[in-house]
GROMACS .gro file of C-alpha atoms in nm:
model
  164
    1MET     CA    1  24.203  35.875  17.772
    2PHE     CA    2  24.101  36.151  18.011
    3ARG     CA    3  24.070  36.428  17.752
    4TYR     CA    4  23.690  36.398  17.760
    5MET     CA    5  23.665  36.318  18.129
    6ASP     CA    6  23.446  36.618  18.220
    7TYR     CA    7  23.192  36.525  17.952
    8ILE     CA    8  23.186  36.160  18.052
    9PHE     CA    9  23.164  36.242  18.421
   10ASN     CA   10  22.870  36.476  18.364
   11VAL     CA   11  22.683  36.206  18.172
   12TYR     CA   12  22.751  35.968  18.461
   13LYS     CA   13  22.625  36.219  18.721
   14GLU     CA   14  22.313  36.314  18.525
   15LYS     CA   15  22.249  35.956  18.403
   16SER     CA   16  22.137  36.114  18.078
   17PHE     CA   17  22.307  36.255  17.771
   18SER     CA   18  22.042  36.523  17.721
   19CYS     CA   19  22.055  36.646  18.084
   20ALA     CA   20  22.435  36.647  18.081
   21ALA     CA   21  22.438  36.836  17.750
   22LYS     CA   22  22.212  37.106  17.897
   23LYS     CA   23  22.437  37.137  18.198
   24LEU     CA   24  22.746  37.159  17.976
   25HIS     CA   25  22.576  37.406  17.738
   26ILE     CA   26  22.635  37.190  17.431
   27SER     CA   27  22.404  36.994  17.206
   28GLN     CA   28  22.306  36.640  17.296
   29SER     CA   29  22.431  36.510  16.961
   30SER     CA   30  22.770  36.679  17.010
   31LEU     CA   31  22.802  36.523  17.356
   32SER     CA   32  22.703  36.177  17.227
   33THR     CA   33  22.955  36.204  16.943
   34THR     CA   34  23.231  36.313  17.182
   35VAL     CA   35  23.164  36.027  17.426
   36ARG     CA   36  23.155  35.771  17.140
   37LYS     CA   37  23.486  35.911  17.013
   38ALA     CA   38  23.636  35.871  17.362
   39GLU     CA   39  23.507  35.514  17.384
   40ARG     CA   40  23.660  35.433  17.043
   41GLU     CA   41  23.997  35.581  17.147
   42ILE     CA   42  23.988  35.384  17.473
   43GLY     CA   43  23.868  35.069  17.303
   44ALA     CA   44  23.585  34.991  17.547
   45PRO     CA   45  23.233  35.123  17.608
   46ILE     CA   46  23.182  35.333  17.921
   47PHE     CA   47  22.803  35.348  17.917
   48ASN     CA   48  22.537  35.085  17.865
   49ARG     CA   49  22.292  35.280  17.651
   50LYS     CA   50  22.027  35.005  17.653
   51THR     CA   51  21.919  35.081  18.011
   52THR     CA   52  21.703  35.368  18.130
   53PRO     CA   53  21.855  35.563  18.285
   54ILE     CA   54  22.189  35.484  18.123
   55SER     CA   55  22.430  35.285  18.336
   56LEU     CA   56  22.801  35.216  18.347
   57THR     CA   57  22.968  34.914  18.200
   58ALA     CA   58  23.226  34.725  18.408
   59PHE     CA   59  23.497  34.931  18.238
   60GLY     CA   60  23.288  35.246  18.291
   61ARG     CA   61  23.285  35.188  18.666
   62LYS     CA   62  23.667  35.166  18.666
   63TYR     CA   63  23.688  35.477  18.450
   64ILE     CA   64  23.461  35.677  18.684
   65GLN     CA   65  23.659  35.560  18.990
   66ALA     CA   66  23.978  35.682  18.824
   67ALA     CA   67  23.809  36.011  18.727
   68GLN     CA   68  23.691  36.066  19.086
   69THR     CA   69  24.046  36.005  19.210
   70LEU     CA   70  24.181  36.256  18.958
   71TYR     CA   71  23.920  36.515  19.060
   72LEU     CA   72  24.019  36.472  19.425
   73LEU     CA   73  24.387  36.509  19.340
   74ARG     CA   74  24.314  36.818  19.130
   75ASN     CA   75  24.108  36.974  19.412
   76ASP     CA   76  24.384  36.901  19.664
   77LEU     CA   77  24.643  37.061  19.436
   78GLU     CA   78  24.422  37.366  19.369
   79HIS     CA   79  24.366  37.404  19.745
   80TYR     CA   80  24.741  37.380  19.808
   81ILE     CA   81  24.817  37.639  19.540
   82SER     CA   82  24.548  37.870  19.679
   83GLU     CA   83  24.698  37.844  20.027
   84MET     CA   84  25.045  37.913  19.891
   85LYS     CA   85  24.922  38.225  19.714
   86THR     CA   86  24.766  38.364  20.030
   87SER     CA   87  25.035  38.244  20.268
   88VAL     CA   88  25.181  38.531  20.467
   89LYS     CA   89  25.558  38.530  20.482
   90GLY     CA   90  25.812  38.769  20.620
   91ARG     CA   91  25.948  38.895  20.946
   92ILE     CA   92  25.814  39.089  21.242
   93ALA     CA   93  26.036  39.225  21.515
   94ILE     CA   94  25.875  39.295  21.851
   95GLY     CA   95  26.030  39.479  22.142
   96ALA     CA   96  25.904  39.439  22.498
   97SER     CA   97  26.015  39.421  22.857
   98SER     CA   98  26.091  39.085  23.013
   99PHE     CA   99  25.761  39.094  23.200
  100PHE     CA  100  25.553  39.144  22.882
  101SER     CA  101  25.760  38.891  22.690
  102THR     CA  102  25.707  38.625  22.953
  103TYR     CA  103  25.350  38.683  23.062
  104LEU     CA  104  25.181  38.844  22.765
  105LEU     CA  105  25.359  38.757  22.443
  106ALA     CA  106  25.447  38.389  22.487
  107ASP     CA  107  25.092  38.263  22.428
  108ALA     CA  108  25.017  38.527  22.165
  109ILE     CA  109  25.329  38.437  21.965
  110SER     CA  110  25.245  38.068  21.990
  111GLU     CA  111  24.896  38.132  21.847
  112PHE     CA  112  25.034  38.363  21.579
  113ARG     CA  113  25.284  38.097  21.466
  114LYS     CA  114  25.003  37.844  21.426
  115GLU     CA  115  24.817  38.084  21.198
  116PHE     CA  116  25.121  38.220  21.011
  117PRO     CA  117  25.402  37.961  21.021
  118GLU     CA  118  25.597  38.134  20.742
  119VAL     CA  119  25.643  38.457  20.941
  120LYS     CA  120  25.969  38.479  21.134
  121ILE     CA  121  25.917  38.645  21.472
  122GLU     CA  122  26.207  38.817  21.645
  123LEU     CA  123  26.154  38.920  22.004
  124PHE     CA  124  26.379  39.178  22.167
  125GLU     CA  125  26.364  39.225  22.544
  126ASN     CA  126  26.492  39.549  22.690
  127VAL     CA  127  26.393  39.866  22.869
  128THR     CA  128  26.155  40.115  22.707
  129PRO     CA  129  26.408  40.393  22.622
  130TYR     CA  130  26.630  40.143  22.438
  131LEU     CA  131  26.333  39.985  22.256
  132GLN     CA  132  26.204  40.332  22.162
  133LYS     CA  133  26.532  40.402  21.982
  134ARG     CA  134  26.506  40.066  21.805
  135LEU     CA  135  26.150  40.148  21.700
  136ASP     CA  136  26.250  40.493  21.574
  137SER     CA  137  26.527  40.339  21.364
  138GLN     CA  138  26.284  40.073  21.235
  139PHE     CA  139  26.498  39.794  21.375
  140ILE     CA  140  26.183  39.668  21.547
  141ASP     CA  141  25.831  39.690  21.405
  142LEU     CA  142  25.630  39.696  21.726
  143MET     CA  143  25.698  39.790  22.086
  144ILE     CA  144  25.491  39.683  22.384
  145THR     CA  145  25.534  39.894  22.692
  146ASN     CA  146  25.347  40.013  22.998
  147THR     CA  147  25.527  40.347  22.987
  148ARG     CA  148  25.323  40.646  22.879
  149MET     CA  149  25.475  40.788  22.562
  150ASN     CA  150  25.467  41.166  22.511
  151CYS     CA  151  25.491  41.153  22.137
  152PHE     CA  152  25.283  41.066  21.837
  153MET     CA  153  25.318  40.705  21.738
  154LYS     CA  154  25.450  40.631  21.393
  155PRO     CA  155  25.259  40.386  21.173
  156VAL     CA  156  25.365  40.028  21.229
  157SER     CA  157  25.532  39.866  20.931
  158LEU     CA  158  25.512  39.488  20.941
  159HIS     CA  159  25.741  39.384  20.653
  160LEU     CA  160  25.506  39.100  20.558
  161SER     CA  161  25.483  38.974  20.206
  162TYR     CA  162  25.256  38.744  20.015
  163TRP     CA  163  25.378  38.462  19.793
  164LYS     CA  164  25.288  38.522  19.430
   0.00000   0.00000   0.00000
């Protein structure tokens, strides 16, 4: 019943077989034949061809309503799939002193979680020398400190992955 829905919907939108055929890049006769075949399979006419521009029959109005609902559902599903594909997942471990954790990171983590709900955040509070060892061993991914470090920083590795 909905095999020819795109063709029928384009005729409805354009209110013309010839305009819809141009838009669909097919011949007008091919489009007319396809719509008539659909109407025969369904057992009811969709278009009143005696009006100019063409109009919908009572059944045609129901058909178009159902088609619009299906298009909305398809768009919602495509949007959901797109979001899933680009959804960031994984884990990030952050080390910081109690002061930074309380006054700097709380709001930042809250905002981050809104944007990336699939990322697990682990927060480790401790003193800088201890956190430095954890960073060097890659137990934590990021360290926030007010202590001047006399070394070159290693690249941060965020262990984030994307759903595919």
